[in-house]
Amino acid sequence: MGSLNLYILKRRIRKWWKYLVVLIFLLAVYFGGFFHITGNISTTPPSEHSRNTMKEVFALRRQIRLLKSVLKQYSIPEKEYSDVLLPVIYVITPTYTRPQQKAELTRLKSVFLHVPALHWIVVEDAPKKSQMVSNFLESSGLTHTHLHQSTPQEWKLKDSDPKWRKPRGVLQRNAGIRWLRSKFAHDANPRGVVYFADDDNTYSVELFHEMRDTHKVSVWPVALVGGVLVERPLVGSNGQVSSWLAGWKADRPFAMDMAGFAVNLSLLLNKSGVEFSIDAPIGFQESVFLEKLITQEELEPKADLCTKVYVWHTRTEQPDLKQEIRLNKVGKHTDEGIEL
């Protein structure tokens, strides 16, 4: 228990030291300027000092007090409102055309808008970009990149196929990775984090706070996946991932869902050619990918040592469109002239 507490203490120190340094620097600048003015006042008659300078000093003091009260009220650390200091989280989301597509993307957007320094890479499984997704992203208020990459017909699921029969989103995730490689081709050590977020999952804002300081590969539990309530890494007393709690093939090298990990951008780009494989055995996409990047001992358990859930593998119910089909047969379309 003592070693575990020591690990938690070290983890918290690593997580907050940068922000403590920034805070100390700001306080030093502020009080340094204040003492400088005070020192001058002691040797110079007050009447000779600019009233405007003094007004600015007292205005800054009021602003500092106000900012401190706001931070305390909402428990917001500096890293959550100062985007310039943050590593960018690059979220790669494969998507495809279906009646509920915009609803799924809207749910993600509503979360991402609360996450600072986030770049959303949306990759359509299509021969070209759709106008609907283009319009959606342009009006989203998010920094984004819109790509497209078709999946060959022989690799697409049929309506009668179970969802696990063939891998989904593989080529789209790879398109996102290749875009990142191109963007940072001349940057030897880019700062950032890469996360693969499917459009039908449910994400908590806290998840992105957790992954922000990923050094190599960070991991956490995923709920409602693999036939169990929670699929998660098990963390030993040394703070390292020791094994996996999963309902299906817990002996996989990395027995977790795609939503259960994030990768340091520099690590991913420095490992030349690392992508997802369309030929990976069923259920082994994550393992085949991560084995090229890291060992189990190097994983960074997040979410209070993998004891909290911040992402759920949800699926939207297929809409019942029997009446729509009936109307279509007589030339009527309820979505005519409207984007849903």
mmCIF file of C-alpha atoms in Angstrom:
data_model
loop_
_atom_site.group_PDB
_atom_site.id
_atom_site.type_symbol
_atom_site.label_atom_id
_atom_site.label_comp_id
_atom_site.label_asym_id
_atom_site.label_seq_id
_atom_site.Cartn_x
_atom_site.Cartn_y
_atom_site.Cartn_z
ATOM 1 C CA MET A 1 0.000 0.000 0.000
ATOM 2 C CA GLY A 2 2.921 2.320 0.789
ATOM 3 C CA SER A 3 4.438 1.825 -2.670
ATOM 4 C CA LEU A 4 1.051 2.459 -4.284
ATOM 5 C CA ASN A 5 0.609 5.735 -2.354
ATOM 6 C CA LEU A 6 4.136 6.761 -3.353
ATOM 7 C CA TYR A 7 3.312 6.022 -6.994
ATOM 8 C CA ILE A 8 0.134 8.113 -6.816
ATOM 9 C CA LEU A 9 2.083 10.994 -5.223
ATOM 10 C CA LYS A 10 4.744 10.841 -7.940
ATOM 11 C CA ARG A 11 2.052 10.662 -10.629
ATOM 12 C CA ARG A 12 0.324 13.765 -9.286
ATOM 13 C CA ILE A 13 3.631 15.667 -9.057
ATOM 14 C CA ARG A 14 4.422 14.781 -12.694
ATOM 15 C CA LYS A 15 0.946 15.878 -13.723
ATOM 16 C CA TRP A 16 0.970 19.292 -12.012
ATOM 17 C CA TRP A 17 4.612 20.461 -11.899
ATOM 18 C CA LYS A 18 4.379 22.410 -15.179
ATOM 19 C CA TYR A 19 1.408 24.383 -13.967
ATOM 20 C CA LEU A 20 3.026 25.092 -10.610
ATOM 21 C CA VAL A 21 6.040 26.500 -12.461
ATOM 22 C CA VAL A 22 3.768 28.735 -14.569
ATOM 23 C CA LEU A 23 1.909 29.924 -11.450
ATOM 24 C CA ILE A 24 5.164 30.689 -9.606
ATOM 25 C CA PHE A 25 6.436 32.579 -12.662
ATOM 26 C CA LEU A 26 3.283 34.683 -12.895
ATOM 27 C CA LEU A 27 3.389 35.476 -9.182
ATOM 28 C CA ALA A 28 7.061 36.415 -9.435
ATOM 29 C CA VAL A 29 6.377 38.744 -12.346
ATOM 30 C CA TYR A 30 3.436 40.348 -10.567
ATOM 31 C CA PHE A 31 5.060 40.836 -7.178
ATOM 32 C CA GLY A 32 8.372 41.788 -8.777
ATOM 33 C CA GLY A 33 6.632 44.616 -10.633
ATOM 34 C CA PHE A 34 4.724 45.642 -7.517
ATOM 35 C CA PHE A 35 7.855 45.779 -5.338
ATOM 36 C CA HIS A 36 9.653 47.729 -8.024
ATOM 37 C CA ILE A 37 6.930 50.374 -7.983
ATOM 38 C CA THR A 38 6.878 50.323 -4.171
ATOM 39 C CA GLY A 39 10.645 50.788 -4.084
ATOM 40 C CA ASN A 40 10.417 53.786 -6.371
ATOM 41 C CA ILE A 41 7.671 55.271 -4.258
ATOM 42 C CA SER A 42 9.906 55.165 -1.200
ATOM 43 C CA THR A 43 12.539 57.361 -2.884
ATOM 44 C CA THR A 44 10.346 59.578 -5.017
ATOM 45 C CA PRO A 45 7.518 61.832 -3.944
ATOM 46 C CA PRO A 46 4.161 60.210 -4.727
ATOM 47 C CA SER A 47 3.040 63.280 -6.627
ATOM 48 C CA GLU A 48 5.600 62.540 -9.352
ATOM 49 C CA HIS A 49 4.259 59.083 -10.161
ATOM 50 C CA SER A 50 1.882 58.603 -12.985
ATOM 51 C CA ARG A 51 -1.668 58.131 -11.787
ATOM 52 C CA ASN A 52 -2.306 55.947 -14.828
ATOM 53 C CA THR A 53 0.455 53.524 -13.814
ATOM 54 C CA MET A 54 -0.980 53.131 -10.336
ATOM 55 C CA LYS A 55 -4.458 52.617 -11.762
ATOM 56 C CA GLU A 56 -3.134 49.829 -13.995
ATOM 57 C CA VAL A 57 -1.450 48.127 -11.038
ATOM 58 C CA PHE A 58 -4.610 48.131 -8.952
ATOM 59 C CA ALA A 59 -6.689 47.038 -11.958
ATOM 60 C CA LEU A 60 -4.376 44.063 -12.482
ATOM 61 C CA ARG A 61 -4.663 43.143 -8.808
ATOM 62 C CA ARG A 62 -8.436 43.161 -9.088
ATOM 63 C CA GLN A 63 -8.279 40.971 -12.204
ATOM 64 C CA ILE A 64 -6.000 38.477 -10.461
ATOM 65 C CA ARG A 65 -8.399 38.226 -7.517
ATOM 66 C CA LEU A 66 -11.306 37.735 -9.921
ATOM 67 C CA LEU A 67 -9.488 35.024 -11.879
ATOM 68 C CA LYS A 68 -8.562 33.196 -8.681
ATOM 69 C CA SER A 69 -12.177 33.216 -7.530
ATOM 70 C CA VAL A 70 -13.379 31.846 -10.886
ATOM 71 C CA LEU A 71 -10.739 29.084 -10.878
ATOM 72 C CA LYS A 72 -11.659 28.129 -7.329
ATOM 73 C CA GLN A 73 -15.390 28.153 -8.067
ATOM 74 C CA TYR A 74 -15.131 25.816 -11.068
ATOM 75 C CA SER A 75 -12.010 23.873 -10.004
ATOM 76 C CA ILE A 76 -10.377 24.677 -13.347
ATOM 77 C CA PRO A 77 -6.596 24.149 -13.562
ATOM 78 C CA GLU A 78 -4.692 26.514 -15.816
ATOM 79 C CA LYS A 79 -4.136 23.824 -18.451
ATOM 80 C CA GLU A 80 -7.861 23.792 -19.193
ATOM 81 C CA TYR A 81 -8.111 27.418 -20.265
ATOM 82 C CA SER A 82 -4.675 28.205 -21.657
ATOM 83 C CA ASP A 83 -4.643 26.393 -25.005
ATOM 84 C CA VAL A 84 -1.213 27.724 -25.947
ATOM 85 C CA LEU A 85 0.437 25.624 -23.246
ATOM 86 C CA LEU A 86 -1.448 22.424 -24.066
ATOM 87 C CA PRO A 87 -0.497 19.448 -26.217
ATOM 88 C CA VAL A 88 -3.195 19.142 -28.891
ATOM 89 C CA ILE A 89 -5.444 16.079 -28.789
ATOM 90 C CA TYR A 90 -5.969 14.759 -32.329
ATOM 91 C CA VAL A 91 -9.208 12.789 -32.386
ATOM 92 C CA ILE A 92 -9.596 10.501 -35.419
ATOM 93 C CA THR A 93 -13.217 9.524 -36.090
ATOM 94 C CA PRO A 94 -14.261 7.162 -38.901
ATOM 95 C CA THR A 95 -17.845 7.731 -40.070
ATOM 96 C CA TYR A 96 -20.195 6.552 -42.792
ATOM 97 C CA THR A 97 -23.530 7.618 -44.294
ATOM 98 C CA ARG A 98 -26.670 6.438 -42.463
ATOM 99 C CA PRO A 99 -29.856 8.075 -41.140
ATOM 100 C CA GLN A 100 -28.433 8.635 -37.648
ATOM 101 C CA GLN A 101 -24.980 9.838 -38.775
ATOM 102 C CA LYS A 102 -25.519 13.527 -38.036
ATOM 103 C CA ALA A 103 -27.067 12.696 -34.659
ATOM 104 C CA GLU A 104 -23.989 10.646 -33.735
ATOM 105 C CA LEU A 105 -21.588 13.384 -34.837
ATOM 106 C CA THR A 106 -23.621 16.003 -32.976
ATOM 107 C CA ARG A 107 -23.281 14.057 -29.736
ATOM 108 C CA LEU A 108 -19.498 13.990 -30.162
ATOM 109 C CA LYS A 109 -19.360 17.661 -31.072
ATOM 110 C CA SER A 110 -21.254 18.592 -27.901
ATOM 111 C CA VAL A 111 -18.480 16.991 -25.836
ATOM 112 C CA PHE A 112 -15.522 18.146 -27.933
ATOM 113 C CA LEU A 113 -16.597 21.788 -27.651
ATOM 114 C CA HIS A 114 -15.787 21.552 -23.924
ATOM 115 C CA VAL A 115 -12.255 20.245 -24.566
ATOM 116 C CA PRO A 116 -9.560 22.877 -25.250
ATOM 117 C CA ALA A 117 -6.813 22.283 -27.826
ATOM 118 C CA LEU A 118 -8.649 19.538 -29.681
ATOM 119 C CA HIS A 119 -8.343 18.870 -33.421
ATOM 120 C CA TRP A 120 -11.068 16.634 -34.847
ATOM 121 C CA ILE A 121 -10.080 14.515 -37.869
ATOM 122 C CA VAL A 122 -13.268 13.111 -39.407
ATOM 123 C CA VAL A 123 -12.742 10.467 -42.101
ATOM 124 C CA GLU A 124 -15.716 9.413 -44.214
ATOM 125 C CA ASP A 125 -15.938 5.890 -45.605
ATOM 126 C CA ALA A 126 -16.864 7.188 -49.053
ATOM 127 C CA PRO A 127 -15.354 7.894 -52.495
ATOM 128 C CA LYS A 128 -15.685 11.622 -51.827
ATOM 129 C CA LYS A 129 -16.571 14.003 -49.002
ATOM 130 C CA SER A 130 -20.292 14.465 -48.409
ATOM 131 C CA GLN A 131 -21.839 17.922 -48.321
ATOM 132 C CA MET A 132 -23.656 17.101 -45.090
ATOM 133 C CA VAL A 133 -20.468 16.311 -43.156
ATOM 134 C CA SER A 134 -18.675 19.290 -44.720
ATOM 135 C CA ASN A 135 -21.452 21.650 -43.649
ATOM 136 C CA PHE A 136 -21.593 20.075 -40.199
ATOM 137 C CA LEU A 137 -17.874 20.512 -39.564
ATOM 138 C CA GLU A 138 -17.765 24.059 -40.929
ATOM 139 C CA SER A 139 -20.476 25.123 -38.494
ATOM 140 C CA SER A 140 -19.204 23.040 -35.562
ATOM 141 C CA GLY A 141 -16.911 25.661 -34.034
ATOM 142 C CA LEU A 142 -14.156 23.035 -33.768
ATOM 143 C CA THR A 143 -10.711 22.905 -35.326
ATOM 144 C CA HIS A 144 -11.124 20.085 -37.800
ATOM 145 C CA THR A 145 -9.865 18.206 -40.838
ATOM 146 C CA HIS A 146 -12.250 16.451 -43.227
ATOM 147 C CA LEU A 147 -10.953 13.400 -45.109
ATOM 148 C CA HIS A 148 -12.421 10.469 -47.002
ATOM 149 C CA GLN A 149 -11.245 6.910 -47.612
ATOM 150 C CA SER A 150 -13.410 4.161 -49.123
ATOM 151 C CA THR A 151 -13.454 0.608 -47.807
ATOM 152 C CA PRO A 152 -13.407 -2.003 -50.605
ATOM 153 C CA GLN A 153 -16.803 -3.664 -51.068
ATOM 154 C CA GLU A 154 -15.492 -7.101 -50.122
ATOM 155 C CA TRP A 155 -14.487 -5.726 -46.708
ATOM 156 C CA LYS A 156 -17.810 -4.068 -45.934
ATOM 157 C CA LEU A 157 -20.358 -5.645 -43.615
ATOM 158 C CA LYS A 158 -23.622 -6.847 -45.080
ATOM 159 C CA ASP A 159 -26.861 -6.019 -43.281
ATOM 160 C CA SER A 160 -27.117 -9.620 -42.115
ATOM 161 C CA ASP A 161 -23.538 -9.775 -40.789
ATOM 162 C CA PRO A 162 -22.757 -9.465 -37.066
ATOM 163 C CA LYS A 163 -20.723 -6.339 -36.347
ATOM 164 C CA TRP A 164 -17.655 -8.352 -35.359
ATOM 165 C CA ARG A 165 -17.486 -10.286 -38.656
ATOM 166 C CA LYS A 166 -15.246 -7.737 -40.396
ATOM 167 C CA PRO A 167 -13.089 -4.872 -39.122
ATOM 168 C CA ARG A 168 -14.648 -1.431 -39.408
ATOM 169 C CA GLY A 169 -12.916 1.929 -39.676
ATOM 170 C CA VAL A 170 -9.479 0.440 -40.304
ATOM 171 C CA LEU A 171 -8.676 2.283 -43.532
ATOM 172 C CA GLN A 172 -10.248 5.476 -42.191
ATOM 173 C CA ARG A 173 -8.072 5.467 -39.050
ATOM 174 C CA ASN A 174 -5.029 4.844 -41.235
ATOM 175 C CA ALA A 175 -6.001 7.818 -43.412
ATOM 176 C CA GLY A 176 -6.030 9.965 -40.280
ATOM 177 C CA ILE A 177 -2.602 8.668 -39.243
ATOM 178 C CA ARG A 178 -1.185 9.388 -42.709
ATOM 179 C CA TRP A 179 -2.558 12.919 -42.554
ATOM 180 C CA LEU A 180 -0.713 13.437 -39.269
ATOM 181 C CA ARG A 181 2.498 12.051 -40.761
ATOM 182 C CA SER A 182 2.189 14.482 -43.644
ATOM 183 C CA LYS A 183 1.378 17.452 -41.399
ATOM 184 C CA PHE A 184 4.370 16.852 -39.107
ATOM 185 C CA ALA A 185 6.777 15.538 -41.754
ATOM 186 C CA HIS A 186 9.319 18.245 -40.907
ATOM 187 C CA ASP A 187 8.750 18.336 -37.142
ATOM 188 C CA ALA A 188 11.203 16.084 -35.303
ATOM 189 C CA ASN A 189 9.330 16.061 -31.976
ATOM 190 C CA PRO A 190 5.695 17.205 -32.306
ATOM 191 C CA ARG A 191 3.639 17.645 -29.133
ATOM 192 C CA GLY A 192 0.245 16.013 -29.015
ATOM 193 C CA VAL A 193 -1.915 12.990 -28.307
ATOM 194 C CA VAL A 194 -3.789 10.767 -30.784
ATOM 195 C CA TYR A 195 -7.131 9.187 -29.880
ATOM 196 C CA PHE A 196 -9.375 6.989 -32.019
ATOM 197 C CA ALA A 197 -12.984 7.919 -31.254
ATOM 198 C CA ASP A 198 -15.703 5.995 -33.089
ATOM 199 C CA ASP A 199 -18.803 8.067 -33.779
ATOM 200 C CA ASP A 200 -21.228 5.774 -31.956
ATOM 201 C CA ASN A 201 -19.530 5.809 -28.544
ATOM 202 C CA THR A 202 -20.287 8.102 -25.590
ATOM 203 C CA TYR A 203 -17.429 10.160 -24.158
ATOM 204 C CA SER A 204 -17.031 12.166 -20.972
ATOM 205 C CA VAL A 205 -15.071 15.421 -20.932
ATOM 206 C CA GLU A 206 -12.962 13.963 -18.110
ATOM 207 C CA LEU A 207 -11.580 11.353 -20.502
ATOM 208 C CA PHE A 208 -9.736 14.014 -22.485
ATOM 209 C CA HIS A 209 -8.396 15.639 -19.327
ATOM 210 C CA GLU A 210 -6.917 12.245 -18.422
ATOM 211 C CA MET A 211 -5.211 11.550 -21.751
ATOM 212 C CA ARG A 212 -3.721 15.041 -22.148
ATOM 213 C CA ASP A 213 -0.341 14.203 -20.579
ATOM 214 C CA THR A 214 0.175 10.839 -22.301
ATOM 215 C CA HIS A 215 3.911 10.141 -22.582
ATOM 216 C CA LYS A 216 3.684 6.897 -24.561
ATOM 217 C CA VAL A 217 0.359 5.052 -24.404
ATOM 218 C CA SER A 218 -2.276 5.708 -21.743
ATOM 219 C CA VAL A 219 -5.116 3.283 -20.949
ATOM 220 C CA TRP A 220 -8.431 3.235 -19.024
ATOM 221 C CA PRO A 221 -11.639 1.185 -18.668
ATOM 222 C CA VAL A 222 -14.360 1.029 -21.341
ATOM 223 C CA ALA A 223 -17.935 0.202 -20.318
ATOM 224 C CA LEU A 224 -20.565 -1.871 -22.141
ATOM 225 C CA VAL A 225 -18.186 -3.698 -24.441
ATOM 226 C CA GLY A 226 -17.240 -7.304 -25.151
ATOM 227 C CA GLY A 227 -20.321 -8.720 -23.456
ATOM 228 C CA VAL A 228 -19.401 -7.297 -20.021
ATOM 229 C CA LEU A 229 -20.269 -4.182 -18.040
ATOM 230 C CA VAL A 230 -16.668 -2.963 -17.926
ATOM 231 C CA GLU A 231 -13.567 -4.117 -19.776
ATOM 232 C CA ARG A 232 -10.444 -2.783 -18.117
ATOM 233 C CA PRO A 233 -6.733 -3.096 -17.365
ATOM 234 C CA LEU A 234 -5.878 -4.416 -13.908
ATOM 235 C CA VAL A 235 -3.217 -2.380 -12.132
ATOM 236 C CA GLY A 236 -0.780 -3.896 -9.650
ATOM 237 C CA SER A 237 0.637 -2.380 -6.471
ATOM 238 C CA ASN A 238 3.545 -0.973 -8.486
ATOM 239 C CA GLY A 239 1.175 1.172 -10.541
ATOM 240 C CA GLN A 240 1.696 -0.874 -13.714
ATOM 241 C CA VAL A 241 -0.844 -2.803 -15.782
ATOM 242 C CA SER A 242 -0.511 -6.424 -14.687
ATOM 243 C CA SER A 243 -3.336 -8.118 -16.643
ATOM 244 C CA TRP A 244 -6.753 -7.561 -18.231
ATOM 245 C CA LEU A 245 -10.319 -8.040 -17.062
ATOM 246 C CA ALA A 246 -12.282 -8.918 -20.184
ATOM 247 C CA GLY A 247 -15.102 -11.255 -21.127
ATOM 248 C CA TRP A 248 -13.549 -12.362 -24.405
ATOM 249 C CA LYS A 249 -9.961 -13.581 -24.822
ATOM 250 C CA ALA A 250 -8.474 -11.858 -21.809
ATOM 251 C CA ASP A 251 -5.127 -13.374 -22.841
ATOM 252 C CA ARG A 252 -4.830 -11.028 -25.817
ATOM 253 C CA PRO A 253 -1.606 -8.963 -25.607
ATOM 254 C CA PHE A 254 -3.744 -5.837 -25.168
ATOM 255 C CA ALA A 255 -7.244 -7.010 -24.278
ATOM 256 C CA MET A 256 -9.101 -3.737 -24.659
ATOM 257 C CA ASP A 257 -11.357 -1.762 -26.960
ATOM 258 C CA MET A 258 -10.275 0.899 -29.454
ATOM 259 C CA ALA A 259 -11.779 3.523 -27.125
ATOM 260 C CA GLY A 260 -9.542 2.416 -24.257
ATOM 261 C CA PHE A 261 -6.209 3.997 -25.147
ATOM 262 C CA ALA A 262 -4.460 7.103 -26.484
ATOM 263 C CA VAL A 263 -1.020 7.382 -28.087
ATOM 264 C CA ASN A 264 1.605 10.098 -27.804
ATOM 265 C CA LEU A 265 1.821 11.813 -31.190
ATOM 266 C CA SER A 266 5.617 11.847 -31.304
ATOM 267 C CA LEU A 267 5.826 8.136 -30.430
ATOM 268 C CA LEU A 268 3.371 7.224 -33.193
ATOM 269 C CA LEU A 269 5.051 9.322 -35.876
ATOM 270 C CA ASN A 270 8.556 8.194 -34.952
ATOM 271 C CA LYS A 271 7.539 4.546 -35.434
ATOM 272 C CA SER A 272 7.627 4.485 -39.203
ATOM 273 C CA GLY A 273 4.789 2.671 -40.945
ATOM 274 C CA VAL A 274 2.758 1.833 -37.825
ATOM 275 C CA GLU A 275 -0.910 1.541 -38.847
ATOM 276 C CA PHE A 276 -3.910 -0.687 -38.297
ATOM 277 C CA SER A 277 -4.049 -3.915 -40.293
ATOM 278 C CA ILE A 278 -7.120 -4.991 -42.212
ATOM 279 C CA ASP A 279 -5.736 -8.531 -42.040
ATOM 280 C CA ALA A 280 -5.529 -8.625 -38.222
ATOM 281 C CA PRO A 281 -7.439 -11.532 -36.632
ATOM 282 C CA ILE A 282 -10.948 -10.709 -35.409
ATOM 283 C CA GLY A 283 -10.723 -8.855 -32.081
ATOM 284 C CA PHE A 284 -6.975 -8.265 -32.350
ATOM 285 C CA GLN A 285 -6.889 -4.861 -34.077
ATOM 286 C CA GLU A 286 -5.805 -3.078 -30.915
ATOM 287 C CA SER A 287 -3.200 -5.684 -29.993
ATOM 288 C CA VAL A 288 -1.581 -5.846 -33.437
ATOM 289 C CA PHE A 289 -1.386 -2.044 -33.500
ATOM 290 C CA LEU A 290 -0.068 -1.502 -29.967
ATOM 291 C CA GLU A 291 2.507 -4.300 -30.102
ATOM 292 C CA LYS A 292 4.380 -2.175 -32.644
ATOM 293 C CA LEU A 293 4.528 0.748 -30.220
ATOM 294 C CA ILE A 294 4.923 -0.398 -26.640
ATOM 295 C CA THR A 295 5.064 -3.198 -24.076
ATOM 296 C CA GLN A 296 2.445 -3.843 -21.413
ATOM 297 C CA GLU A 297 4.837 -2.678 -18.687
ATOM 298 C CA GLU A 298 5.142 0.753 -20.320
ATOM 299 C CA LEU A 299 1.392 1.471 -20.384
ATOM 300 C CA GLU A 300 0.198 4.468 -18.359
ATOM 301 C CA PRO A 301 -2.973 3.647 -16.397
ATOM 302 C CA LYS A 302 -5.292 6.647 -16.113
ATOM 303 C CA ALA A 303 -8.727 7.246 -14.547
ATOM 304 C CA ASP A 304 -7.501 6.689 -10.974
ATOM 305 C CA LEU A 305 -5.480 3.611 -11.870
ATOM 306 C CA CYS A 306 -8.275 2.325 -14.114
ATOM 307 C CA THR A 307 -10.987 2.442 -11.448
ATOM 308 C CA LYS A 308 -13.264 4.994 -13.155
ATOM 309 C CA VAL A 309 -15.270 4.883 -16.391
ATOM 310 C CA TYR A 310 -15.189 7.860 -18.765
ATOM 311 C CA VAL A 311 -16.178 6.171 -22.046
ATOM 312 C CA TRP A 312 -19.043 3.862 -22.964
ATOM 313 C CA HIS A 313 -19.252 1.630 -26.039
ATOM 314 C CA THR A 314 -22.826 2.605 -26.835
ATOM 315 C CA ARG A 315 -24.703 2.000 -30.081
ATOM 316 C CA THR A 316 -27.595 3.986 -31.429
ATOM 317 C CA GLU A 317 -30.689 1.935 -32.162
ATOM 318 C CA GLN A 318 -31.428 1.464 -35.838
ATOM 319 C CA PRO A 319 -34.384 3.724 -36.708
ATOM 320 C CA ASP A 320 -37.655 2.113 -37.795
ATOM 321 C CA LEU A 321 -38.223 3.555 -41.274
ATOM 322 C CA LYS A 322 -40.941 1.253 -42.586
ATOM 323 C CA GLN A 323 -43.328 4.175 -43.060
ATOM 324 C CA GLU A 324 -40.644 6.189 -44.819
ATOM 325 C CA ILE A 325 -40.141 3.325 -47.266
ATOM 326 C CA ARG A 326 -43.883 3.145 -47.848
ATOM 327 C CA LEU A 327 -44.038 6.876 -48.599
ATOM 328 C CA ASN A 328 -41.018 6.665 -50.886
ATOM 329 C CA LYS A 329 -42.855 4.134 -53.046
ATOM 330 C CA VAL A 330 -45.534 6.747 -53.810
ATOM 331 C CA GLY A 331 -43.008 9.490 -54.480
ATOM 332 C CA LYS A 332 -42.998 11.152 -51.042
ATOM 333 C CA HIS A 333 -39.854 11.833 -48.997
ATOM 334 C CA THR A 334 -40.126 13.320 -45.513
ATOM 335 C CA ASP A 335 -36.562 14.616 -45.692
ATOM 336 C CA GLU A 336 -37.046 16.465 -48.969
ATOM 337 C CA GLY A 337 -35.453 19.904 -48.690
ATOM 338 C CA ILE A 338 -34.184 19.314 -45.152
ATOM 339 C CA GLU A 339 -30.896 17.979 -43.779
ATOM 340 C CA LEU A 340 -31.208 15.589 -40.875
#
